[in-house]
Amino acid sequence: MAIFEGAGVALVTPFKESRDVNYEKLEELVEEQIAFGTDSIIVCGTTGEASTMTHEEHLDVIKYVCQITKKRIPVIAGTGSNCTDTAVYLSKEAQKHGADGLLLVSPYYNKATQNGLKAHFKTVADAVRIPILLYNIPSRTGVNIAAETIADLCLHTSNIVGVKEASGNFSAIADLMNLTDGRVDLYSGNDDQIVPMLSLGGKGVISVLSNIAPAQTHEICEAYFKGDVKRSAALQLAAIPLINALFCEVNPIPVKAALNLMGKAAGPMRLPLTEMEPKNQERLKQAMKEYGIL
């Protein structure tokens, strides 16, 4: 059983001008996502700026989101680290706080071998009971989790159930689905590739777009699962200009700017991320207007 099917939101973490976590706004964002049909909340991932949080903040945010979500939809906690001991600690604590699943990014900077990746992920998996999704995003981490490695982990580690794939390498993804006979929960990590990923047997998307267009992102998946592939593809293509604008600077700079433009008060980024360049913000604003959300 997949942790979820459909559109999961890679949720931003709203900050006050002081850069402290804005828990009031965080609750508003979670409630809005649930109201518009989002199928899962993914908290403290890349989009949630977990990399600039202390461990205490990281776990406090996970605990808070679990408390306010109240099991209405699954909460998946980002608990990956390039230090295996840290990933184990964060994962065990997230489980205690009520997370329904974990998202583990491949260890960054260290550039582990494939055997090292297996050992890392198995060590974390052995420390917890809840299901785990791997997160393959080599553009961020500097290391690719090979299809054979993902297949081995998903087939032979009981609580490693799937992968968020953001490599963009569809040949490798097709190999993965072939190696596992589809017995892996595959999620798109790229908003411009939802429908192609679903066509290979994907369960859905872990989405940045869903922060500002939750109903539309949910509908891309829902239409596909109902057999209306033509409508799903049309919805996907209609969102491409906005998706491109959301990634014209490094995530989550544009999506936080978009939320602020919508009056959602997501607040600033934490350094080393900075405010969006004016020309790119104009591009984003125009794309949002054309998409009908501004």
PDB file of C-alpha atoms in Angstrom:
ATOM      1  CA  MET A   1       0.000   0.000   0.000  1.00  0.00           C
ATOM      2  CA  ALA A   2       1.457   3.328  -1.086  1.00  0.00           C
ATOM      3  CA  ILE A   3       1.806   6.075   1.518  1.00  0.00           C
ATOM      4  CA  PHE A   4      -0.344   8.159  -0.811  1.00  0.00           C
ATOM      5  CA  GLU A   5      -1.520   8.408  -4.389  1.00  0.00           C
ATOM      6  CA  GLY A   6      -1.919  11.700  -6.198  1.00  0.00           C
ATOM      7  CA  ALA A   7      -0.442  15.098  -5.439  1.00  0.00           C
ATOM      8  CA  GLY A   8       1.673  15.607  -2.358  1.00  0.00           C
ATOM      9  CA  VAL A   9       2.849  19.126  -1.617  1.00  0.00           C
ATOM     10  CA  ALA A  10       6.508  19.807  -0.882  1.00  0.00           C
ATOM     11  CA  LEU A  11       5.455  22.397   1.656  1.00  0.00           C
ATOM     12  CA  VAL A  12       7.312  25.658   2.210  1.00  0.00           C
ATOM     13  CA  THR A  13       8.174  26.696   5.755  1.00  0.00           C
ATOM     14  CA  PRO A  14       6.865  30.226   6.349  1.00  0.00           C
ATOM     15  CA  PHE A  15       9.168  32.525   8.277  1.00  0.00           C
ATOM     16  CA  LYS A  16       8.586  35.779  10.088  1.00  0.00           C
ATOM     17  CA  GLU A  17      10.717  38.789   9.171  1.00  0.00           C
ATOM     18  CA  SER A  18      12.951  37.719  12.063  1.00  0.00           C
ATOM     19  CA  ARG A  19      13.456  34.402  10.202  1.00  0.00           C
ATOM     20  CA  ASP A  20      11.775  32.471  13.011  1.00  0.00           C
ATOM     21  CA  VAL A  21       9.248  29.849  11.932  1.00  0.00           C
ATOM     22  CA  ASN A  22       5.782  31.375  11.535  1.00  0.00           C
ATOM     23  CA  TYR A  23       3.628  28.617  13.004  1.00  0.00           C
ATOM     24  CA  GLU A  24       0.373  30.531  12.549  1.00  0.00           C
ATOM     25  CA  LYS A  25       0.973  30.814   8.807  1.00  0.00           C
ATOM     26  CA  LEU A  26       2.182  27.217   8.658  1.00  0.00           C
ATOM     27  CA  GLU A  27      -1.159  26.052  10.016  1.00  0.00           C
ATOM     28  CA  GLU A  28      -2.987  28.192   7.450  1.00  0.00           C
ATOM     29  CA  LEU A  29      -0.960  26.687   4.610  1.00  0.00           C
ATOM     30  CA  VAL A  30      -1.610  23.126   5.783  1.00  0.00           C
ATOM     31  CA  GLU A  31      -5.345  23.744   6.155  1.00  0.00           C
ATOM     32  CA  GLU A  32      -5.510  25.285   2.693  1.00  0.00           C
ATOM     33  CA  GLN A  33      -3.745  22.300   1.157  1.00  0.00           C
ATOM     34  CA  ILE A  34      -6.158  19.868   2.786  1.00  0.00           C
ATOM     35  CA  ALA A  35      -9.160  21.954   1.728  1.00  0.00           C
ATOM     36  CA  PHE A  36      -8.073  21.932  -1.922  1.00  0.00           C
ATOM     37  CA  GLY A  37      -7.613  18.179  -2.131  1.00  0.00           C
ATOM     38  CA  THR A  38      -3.884  17.707  -1.652  1.00  0.00           C
ATOM     39  CA  ASP A  39      -3.191  14.033  -0.952  1.00  0.00           C
ATOM     40  CA  SER A  40      -0.148  14.315   1.327  1.00  0.00           C
ATOM     41  CA  ILE A  41       1.969  16.901   3.142  1.00  0.00           C
ATOM     42  CA  ILE A  42       5.732  16.598   2.727  1.00  0.00           C
ATOM     43  CA  VAL A  43       7.362  18.700   5.421  1.00  0.00           C
ATOM     44  CA  CYS A  44      10.976  19.768   5.955  1.00  0.00           C
ATOM     45  CA  GLY A  45      12.223  18.884   2.514  1.00  0.00           C
ATOM     46  CA  THR A  46      14.221  21.038   0.119  1.00  0.00           C
ATOM     47  CA  THR A  47      11.255  23.365  -0.425  1.00  0.00           C
ATOM     48  CA  GLY A  48      10.787  23.588   3.347  1.00  0.00           C
ATOM     49  CA  GLU A  49      14.347  24.918   3.819  1.00  0.00           C
ATOM     50  CA  ALA A  50      15.241  22.157   6.259  1.00  0.00           C
ATOM     51  CA  SER A  51      18.908  22.629   5.396  1.00  0.00           C
ATOM     52  CA  THR A  52      18.979  25.924   7.320  1.00  0.00           C
ATOM     53  CA  MET A  53      17.017  24.707  10.330  1.00  0.00           C
ATOM     54  CA  THR A  54      18.507  23.530  13.588  1.00  0.00           C
ATOM     55  CA  HIS A  55      17.636  19.951  14.520  1.00  0.00           C
ATOM     56  CA  GLU A  56      15.270  21.321  17.168  1.00  0.00           C
ATOM     57  CA  GLU A  57      13.448  23.541  14.669  1.00  0.00           C
ATOM     58  CA  HIS A  58      13.331  20.733  12.124  1.00  0.00           C
ATOM     59  CA  LEU A  59      11.664  18.363  14.564  1.00  0.00           C
ATOM     60  CA  ASP A  60       9.374  21.035  16.015  1.00  0.00           C
ATOM     61  CA  VAL A  61       8.013  21.774  12.536  1.00  0.00           C
ATOM     62  CA  ILE A  62       7.450  18.070  11.825  1.00  0.00           C
ATOM     63  CA  LYS A  63       5.687  17.629  15.171  1.00  0.00           C
ATOM     64  CA  TYR A  64       3.508  20.701  14.610  1.00  0.00           C
ATOM     65  CA  VAL A  65       2.421  19.660  11.125  1.00  0.00           C
ATOM     66  CA  CYS A  66       1.555  16.162  12.372  1.00  0.00           C
ATOM     67  CA  GLN A  67      -0.502  17.660  15.203  1.00  0.00           C
ATOM     68  CA  ILE A  68      -2.521  20.022  13.038  1.00  0.00           C
ATOM     69  CA  THR A  69      -3.010  17.531  10.194  1.00  0.00           C
ATOM     70  CA  LYS A  70      -4.516  15.017  12.632  1.00  0.00           C
ATOM     71  CA  LYS A  71      -4.166  12.075  10.237  1.00  0.00           C
ATOM     72  CA  ARG A  72      -6.579  13.623   7.729  1.00  0.00           C
ATOM     73  CA  ILE A  73      -3.912  13.064   5.091  1.00  0.00           C
ATOM     74  CA  PRO A  74      -0.468  11.468   5.450  1.00  0.00           C
ATOM     75  CA  VAL A  75       2.494  13.534   6.606  1.00  0.00           C
ATOM     76  CA  ILE A  76       5.868  12.584   5.166  1.00  0.00           C
ATOM     77  CA  ALA A  77       8.850  14.053   6.988  1.00  0.00           C
ATOM     78  CA  GLY A  78      12.108  14.934   5.290  1.00  0.00           C
ATOM     79  CA  THR A  79      14.779  13.450   7.544  1.00  0.00           C
ATOM     80  CA  GLY A  80      17.693  12.871   5.192  1.00  0.00           C
ATOM     81  CA  SER A  81      21.247  13.944   5.946  1.00  0.00           C
ATOM     82  CA  ASN A  82      24.748  13.367   4.645  1.00  0.00           C
ATOM     83  CA  CYS A  83      25.516  12.009   8.124  1.00  0.00           C
ATOM     84  CA  THR A  84      23.920   8.612   8.665  1.00  0.00           C
ATOM     85  CA  ASP A  85      23.733   9.042  12.447  1.00  0.00           C
ATOM     86  CA  THR A  86      21.901  12.348  11.989  1.00  0.00           C
ATOM     87  CA  ALA A  87      19.457  10.789   9.522  1.00  0.00           C
ATOM     88  CA  VAL A  88      18.773   7.986  12.018  1.00  0.00           C
ATOM     89  CA  TYR A  89      18.181  10.482  14.835  1.00  0.00           C
ATOM     90  CA  LEU A  90      15.846  12.710  12.815  1.00  0.00           C
ATOM     91  CA  SER A  91      13.961   9.711  11.451  1.00  0.00           C
ATOM     92  CA  LYS A  92      13.395   8.126  14.863  1.00  0.00           C
ATOM     93  CA  GLU A  93      12.193  11.438  16.286  1.00  0.00           C
ATOM     94  CA  ALA A  94       9.872  12.089  13.316  1.00  0.00           C
ATOM     95  CA  GLN A  95       8.345   8.657  13.858  1.00  0.00           C
ATOM     96  CA  LYS A  96       7.770   9.495  17.543  1.00  0.00           C
ATOM     97  CA  HIS A  97       6.087  12.757  16.542  1.00  0.00           C
ATOM     98  CA  GLY A  98       3.554  10.965  14.332  1.00  0.00           C
ATOM     99  CA  ALA A  99       4.953  11.120  10.801  1.00  0.00           C
ATOM    100  CA  ASP A 100       3.315   8.594   8.471  1.00  0.00           C
ATOM    101  CA  GLY A 101       6.404   8.223   6.322  1.00  0.00           C
ATOM    102  CA  LEU A 102       9.895   9.558   5.710  1.00  0.00           C
ATOM    103  CA  LEU A 103      11.631  11.111   2.723  1.00  0.00           C
ATOM    104  CA  LEU A 104      15.362  10.415   2.666  1.00  0.00           C
ATOM    105  CA  VAL A 105      17.513  12.370   0.249  1.00  0.00           C
ATOM    106  CA  SER A 106      20.718  10.691  -0.884  1.00  0.00           C
ATOM    107  CA  PRO A 107      23.711  11.809   1.197  1.00  0.00           C
ATOM    108  CA  TYR A 108      25.016  15.018  -0.352  1.00  0.00           C
ATOM    109  CA  TYR A 109      28.619  16.219  -0.625  1.00  0.00           C
ATOM    110  CA  ASN A 110      30.132  12.926   0.581  1.00  0.00           C
ATOM    111  CA  LYS A 111      29.513  11.335  -2.854  1.00  0.00           C
ATOM    112  CA  ALA A 112      29.082   7.827  -1.481  1.00  0.00           C
ATOM    113  CA  THR A 113      29.408   4.765  -3.692  1.00  0.00           C
ATOM    114  CA  GLN A 114      26.297   2.755  -4.544  1.00  0.00           C
ATOM    115  CA  ASN A 115      27.268   0.287  -1.792  1.00  0.00           C
ATOM    116  CA  GLY A 116      27.621   3.233   0.568  1.00  0.00           C
ATOM    117  CA  LEU A 117      24.162   4.455  -0.391  1.00  0.00           C
ATOM    118  CA  LYS A 118      22.699   1.018   0.290  1.00  0.00           C
ATOM    119  CA  ALA A 119      24.367   0.851   3.699  1.00  0.00           C
ATOM    120  CA  HIS A 120      23.203   4.371   4.586  1.00  0.00           C
ATOM    121  CA  PHE A 121      19.563   3.819   3.651  1.00  0.00           C
ATOM    122  CA  LYS A 122      19.392   0.348   5.228  1.00  0.00           C
ATOM    123  CA  THR A 123      20.806   1.695   8.482  1.00  0.00           C
ATOM    124  CA  VAL A 124      18.079   4.333   8.676  1.00  0.00           C
ATOM    125  CA  ALA A 125      15.375   1.870   7.636  1.00  0.00           C
ATOM    126  CA  ASP A 126      16.416  -0.580  10.349  1.00  0.00           C
ATOM    127  CA  ALA A 127      16.007   2.152  12.981  1.00  0.00           C
ATOM    128  CA  VAL A 128      12.333   2.904  12.235  1.00  0.00           C
ATOM    129  CA  ARG A 129       9.085   1.102  11.432  1.00  0.00           C
ATOM    130  CA  ILE A 130       7.321   3.599   9.167  1.00  0.00           C
ATOM    131  CA  PRO A 131       7.634   3.527   5.353  1.00  0.00           C
ATOM    132  CA  ILE A 132      10.451   5.345   3.606  1.00  0.00           C
ATOM    133  CA  LEU A 133      10.724   7.040   0.231  1.00  0.00           C
ATOM    134  CA  LEU A 134      14.177   7.595  -1.215  1.00  0.00           C
ATOM    135  CA  TYR A 135      14.822  10.952  -2.884  1.00  0.00           C
ATOM    136  CA  ASN A 136      16.992  10.968  -5.982  1.00  0.00           C
ATOM    137  CA  ILE A 137      18.008  14.483  -6.998  1.00  0.00           C
ATOM    138  CA  PRO A 138      21.568  14.383  -8.310  1.00  0.00           C
ATOM    139  CA  SER A 139      21.524  18.038  -9.388  1.00  0.00           C
ATOM    140  CA  ARG A 140      21.397  18.940  -5.678  1.00  0.00           C
ATOM    141  CA  THR A 141      23.354  16.126  -4.066  1.00  0.00           C
ATOM    142  CA  GLY A 142      26.120  15.387  -6.554  1.00  0.00           C
ATOM    143  CA  VAL A 143      25.309  11.665  -6.505  1.00  0.00           C
ATOM    144  CA  ASN A 144      22.813   9.569  -8.437  1.00  0.00           C
ATOM    145  CA  ILE A 145      21.021   6.628  -6.876  1.00  0.00           C
ATOM    146  CA  ALA A 146      21.260   4.024  -9.626  1.00  0.00           C
ATOM    147  CA  ALA A 147      18.128   2.182 -10.728  1.00  0.00           C
ATOM    148  CA  GLU A 148      19.688  -1.092  -9.574  1.00  0.00           C
ATOM    149  CA  THR A 149      20.344   0.389  -6.115  1.00  0.00           C
ATOM    150  CA  ILE A 150      16.781   1.673  -5.743  1.00  0.00           C
ATOM    151  CA  ALA A 151      15.417  -1.674  -6.924  1.00  0.00           C
ATOM    152  CA  ASP A 152      17.577  -3.615  -4.466  1.00  0.00           C
ATOM    153  CA  LEU A 153      16.546  -1.397  -1.557  1.00  0.00           C
ATOM    154  CA  CYS A 154      12.836  -1.473  -2.386  1.00  0.00           C
ATOM    155  CA  LEU A 155      12.722  -5.217  -2.988  1.00  0.00           C
ATOM    156  CA  HIS A 156      14.822  -6.301  -0.028  1.00  0.00           C
ATOM    157  CA  THR A 157      14.179  -3.718   2.730  1.00  0.00           C
ATOM    158  CA  SER A 158      10.625  -4.044   3.963  1.00  0.00           C
ATOM    159  CA  ASN A 159       9.959  -0.411   4.839  1.00  0.00           C
ATOM    160  CA  ILE A 160      11.751   1.217   1.882  1.00  0.00           C
ATOM    161  CA  VAL A 161       8.763   1.403  -0.410  1.00  0.00           C
ATOM    162  CA  GLY A 162       9.531   3.897  -3.151  1.00  0.00           C
ATOM    163  CA  VAL A 163      11.356   6.866  -4.570  1.00  0.00           C
ATOM    164  CA  LYS A 164      10.837  10.503  -5.383  1.00  0.00           C
ATOM    165  CA  GLU A 165      12.602  10.746  -8.743  1.00  0.00           C
ATOM    166  CA  ALA A 166      13.938  14.153  -9.754  1.00  0.00           C
ATOM    167  CA  SER A 167      16.814  13.021 -11.966  1.00  0.00           C
ATOM    168  CA  GLY A 168      14.849  13.569 -15.161  1.00  0.00           C
ATOM    169  CA  ASN A 169      16.439  10.406 -16.554  1.00  0.00           C
ATOM    170  CA  PHE A 170      13.466   8.506 -17.936  1.00  0.00           C
ATOM    171  CA  SER A 171      15.604   5.702 -19.299  1.00  0.00           C
ATOM    172  CA  ALA A 172      16.849   4.957 -15.782  1.00  0.00           C
ATOM    173  CA  ILE A 173      13.329   5.298 -14.395  1.00  0.00           C
ATOM    174  CA  ALA A 174      12.003   2.840 -16.984  1.00  0.00           C
ATOM    175  CA  ASP A 175      14.821   0.463 -16.018  1.00  0.00           C
ATOM    176  CA  LEU A 176      13.789   0.784 -12.371  1.00  0.00           C
ATOM    177  CA  MET A 177      10.171  -0.077 -13.086  1.00  0.00           C
ATOM    178  CA  ASN A 178      11.281  -3.021 -15.208  1.00  0.00           C
ATOM    179  CA  LEU A 179      13.715  -4.308 -12.553  1.00  0.00           C
ATOM    180  CA  THR A 180      11.003  -4.192  -9.898  1.00  0.00           C
ATOM    181  CA  ASP A 181       8.119  -5.309 -12.100  1.00  0.00           C
ATOM    182  CA  GLY A 182       6.453  -2.080 -10.971  1.00  0.00           C
ATOM    183  CA  ARG A 183       6.769  -3.028  -7.297  1.00  0.00           C
ATOM    184  CA  VAL A 184       8.069   0.354  -6.252  1.00  0.00           C
ATOM    185  CA  ASP A 185       6.089   3.470  -5.375  1.00  0.00           C
ATOM    186  CA  LEU A 186       7.325   6.003  -7.904  1.00  0.00           C
ATOM    187  CA  TYR A 187       6.683   9.742  -7.499  1.00  0.00           C
ATOM    188  CA  SER A 188       7.696  12.533  -9.805  1.00  0.00           C
ATOM    189  CA  GLY A 189       9.989  15.060  -8.191  1.00  0.00           C
ATOM    190  CA  ASN A 190       9.605  17.430 -11.136  1.00  0.00           C
ATOM    191  CA  ASP A 191       6.335  19.265 -11.737  1.00  0.00           C
ATOM    192  CA  ASP A 192       6.848  19.344 -15.500  1.00  0.00           C
ATOM    193  CA  GLN A 193       7.059  15.540 -15.654  1.00  0.00           C
ATOM    194  CA  ILE A 194       4.009  14.371 -13.723  1.00  0.00           C
ATOM    195  CA  VAL A 195       2.121  12.749 -16.600  1.00  0.00           C
ATOM    196  CA  PRO A 196       5.159  11.000 -18.126  1.00  0.00           C
ATOM    197  CA  MET A 197       5.986   9.577 -14.693  1.00  0.00           C
ATOM    198  CA  LEU A 198       2.422   8.369 -14.194  1.00  0.00           C
ATOM    199  CA  SER A 199       2.613   6.635 -17.573  1.00  0.00           C
ATOM    200  CA  LEU A 200       5.493   4.503 -16.285  1.00  0.00           C
ATOM    201  CA  GLY A 201       3.461   3.391 -13.291  1.00  0.00           C
ATOM    202  CA  GLY A 202       3.974   6.363 -10.975  1.00  0.00           C
ATOM    203  CA  LYS A 203       1.796   6.914  -7.924  1.00  0.00           C
ATOM    204  CA  GLY A 204       1.826  10.710  -8.160  1.00  0.00           C
ATOM    205  CA  VAL A 205       3.987  13.749  -7.566  1.00  0.00           C
ATOM    206  CA  ILE A 206       5.722  15.487  -4.682  1.00  0.00           C
ATOM    207  CA  SER A 207       5.084  18.972  -5.912  1.00  0.00           C
ATOM    208  CA  VAL A 208       6.348  22.525  -5.541  1.00  0.00           C
ATOM    209  CA  LEU A 209       3.551  23.766  -7.806  1.00  0.00           C
ATOM    210  CA  SER A 210       0.976  22.481  -5.328  1.00  0.00           C
ATOM    211  CA  ASN A 211       1.977  25.234  -2.881  1.00  0.00           C
ATOM    212  CA  ILE A 212       0.257  27.781  -5.122  1.00  0.00           C
ATOM    213  CA  ALA A 213      -2.051  25.600  -7.258  1.00  0.00           C
ATOM    214  CA  PRO A 214      -3.111  22.671  -5.060  1.00  0.00           C
ATOM    215  CA  ALA A 215      -6.432  21.928  -6.746  1.00  0.00           C
ATOM    216  CA  GLN A 216      -4.912  21.997 -10.221  1.00  0.00           C
ATOM    217  CA  THR A 217      -1.985  19.763  -9.279  1.00  0.00           C
ATOM    218  CA  HIS A 218      -4.339  17.277  -7.626  1.00  0.00           C
ATOM    219  CA  GLU A 219      -6.499  17.283 -10.747  1.00  0.00           C
ATOM    220  CA  ILE A 220      -3.584  16.403 -13.049  1.00  0.00           C
ATOM    221  CA  CYS A 221      -3.203  13.171 -11.106  1.00  0.00           C
ATOM    222  CA  GLU A 222      -6.900  12.536 -10.516  1.00  0.00           C
ATOM    223  CA  ALA A 223      -7.773  12.854 -14.210  1.00  0.00           C
ATOM    224  CA  TYR A 224      -5.006  10.411 -15.128  1.00  0.00           C
ATOM    225  CA  PHE A 225      -6.111   7.837 -12.561  1.00  0.00           C
ATOM    226  CA  LYS A 226      -9.705   8.126 -13.807  1.00  0.00           C
ATOM    227  CA  GLY A 227      -8.525   7.249 -17.309  1.00  0.00           C
ATOM    228  CA  ASP A 228      -8.808  10.731 -18.812  1.00  0.00           C
ATOM    229  CA  VAL A 229      -5.196  10.882 -19.951  1.00  0.00           C
ATOM    230  CA  LYS A 230      -5.958  13.539 -22.555  1.00  0.00           C
ATOM    231  CA  ARG A 231      -7.288  15.926 -19.899  1.00  0.00           C
ATOM    232  CA  SER A 232      -4.434  15.121 -17.543  1.00  0.00           C
ATOM    233  CA  ALA A 233      -1.905  15.905 -20.257  1.00  0.00           C
ATOM    234  CA  ALA A 234      -3.707  19.126 -21.170  1.00  0.00           C
ATOM    235  CA  LEU A 235      -3.619  20.249 -17.534  1.00  0.00           C
ATOM    236  CA  GLN A 236       0.067  19.369 -17.328  1.00  0.00           C
ATOM    237  CA  LEU A 237       0.899  21.354 -20.462  1.00  0.00           C
ATOM    238  CA  ALA A 238      -1.157  24.358 -19.371  1.00  0.00           C
ATOM    239  CA  ALA A 239       0.948  24.572 -16.210  1.00  0.00           C
ATOM    240  CA  ILE A 240       4.344  24.448 -17.970  1.00  0.00           C
ATOM    241  CA  PRO A 241       4.940  28.243 -18.238  1.00  0.00           C
ATOM    242  CA  LEU A 242       4.168  28.664 -14.537  1.00  0.00           C
ATOM    243  CA  ILE A 243       6.327  25.682 -13.588  1.00  0.00           C
ATOM    244  CA  ASN A 244       9.211  27.100 -15.618  1.00  0.00           C
ATOM    245  CA  ALA A 245       8.833  30.421 -13.808  1.00  0.00           C
ATOM    246  CA  LEU A 246       8.804  28.610 -10.461  1.00  0.00           C
ATOM    247  CA  PHE A 247      12.218  27.203 -11.269  1.00  0.00           C
ATOM    248  CA  CYS A 248      13.845  30.190 -12.984  1.00  0.00           C
ATOM    249  CA  GLU A 249      15.776  30.643  -9.732  1.00  0.00           C
ATOM    250  CA  VAL A 250      16.692  27.962  -7.241  1.00  0.00           C
ATOM    251  CA  ASN A 251      13.784  26.423  -5.336  1.00  0.00           C
ATOM    252  CA  PRO A 252      12.211  27.601  -3.013  1.00  0.00           C
ATOM    253  CA  ILE A 253      12.995  31.240  -3.849  1.00  0.00           C
ATOM    254  CA  PRO A 254      10.308  31.579  -6.571  1.00  0.00           C
ATOM    255  CA  VAL A 255       7.559  29.615  -4.820  1.00  0.00           C
ATOM    256  CA  LYS A 256       7.937  31.700  -1.670  1.00  0.00           C
ATOM    257  CA  ALA A 257       7.815  34.836  -3.804  1.00  0.00           C
ATOM    258  CA  ALA A 258       4.661  33.485  -5.455  1.00  0.00           C
ATOM    259  CA  LEU A 259       2.980  32.827  -2.116  1.00  0.00           C
ATOM    260  CA  ASN A 260       3.876  36.328  -0.984  1.00  0.00           C
ATOM    261  CA  LEU A 261       2.414  37.765  -4.199  1.00  0.00           C
ATOM    262  CA  MET A 262      -0.793  35.873  -3.387  1.00  0.00           C
ATOM    263  CA  GLY A 263      -0.898  37.433   0.070  1.00  0.00           C
ATOM    264  CA  LYS A 264      -0.057  34.172   1.843  1.00  0.00           C
ATOM    265  CA  ALA A 265       2.766  35.743   3.901  1.00  0.00           C
ATOM    266  CA  ALA A 266       5.285  32.941   3.455  1.00  0.00           C
ATOM    267  CA  GLY A 267       7.957  35.434   4.467  1.00  0.00           C
ATOM    268  CA  PRO A 268      11.621  35.601   3.533  1.00  0.00           C
ATOM    269  CA  MET A 269      14.212  32.915   2.913  1.00  0.00           C
ATOM    270  CA  ARG A 270      17.101  32.160   5.192  1.00  0.00           C
ATOM    271  CA  LEU A 271      20.599  32.812   3.940  1.00  0.00           C
ATOM    272  CA  PRO A 272      22.313  31.737   1.780  1.00  0.00           C
ATOM    273  CA  LEU A 273      19.053  31.984  -0.209  1.00  0.00           C
ATOM    274  CA  THR A 274      18.106  35.554  -1.083  1.00  0.00           C
ATOM    275  CA  GLU A 275      15.101  37.392  -2.479  1.00  0.00           C
ATOM    276  CA  MET A 276      14.102  36.854  -6.090  1.00  0.00           C
ATOM    277  CA  GLU A 277      15.659  39.057  -8.749  1.00  0.00           C
ATOM    278  CA  PRO A 278      13.171  41.758  -9.905  1.00  0.00           C
ATOM    279  CA  LYS A 279      13.155  40.669 -13.569  1.00  0.00           C
ATOM    280  CA  ASN A 280      12.464  37.076 -12.569  1.00  0.00           C
ATOM    281  CA  GLN A 281       9.744  38.157 -10.168  1.00  0.00           C
ATOM    282  CA  GLU A 282       8.041  39.985 -13.033  1.00  0.00           C
ATOM    283  CA  ARG A 283       8.247  36.829 -15.124  1.00  0.00           C
ATOM    284  CA  LEU A 284       6.728  34.845 -12.257  1.00  0.00           C
ATOM    285  CA  LYS A 285       3.974  37.397 -11.714  1.00  0.00           C
ATOM    286  CA  GLN A 286       3.042  37.319 -15.396  1.00  0.00           C
ATOM    287  CA  ALA A 287       2.963  33.519 -15.458  1.00  0.00           C
ATOM    288  CA  MET A 288       0.734  33.484 -12.397  1.00  0.00           C
ATOM    289  CA  LYS A 289      -1.659  35.955 -14.028  1.00  0.00           C
ATOM    290  CA  GLU A 290      -1.800  33.921 -17.219  1.00  0.00           C
ATOM    291  CA  TYR A 291      -2.477  30.769 -15.213  1.00  0.00           C
ATOM    292  CA  GLY A 292      -5.312  32.542 -13.386  1.00  0.00           C
ATOM    293  CA  ILE A 293      -4.046  32.421  -9.819  1.00  0.00           C
ATOM    294  CA  LEU A 294      -3.123  36.101  -9.476  1.00  0.00           C
TER     295      LEU A 294
END
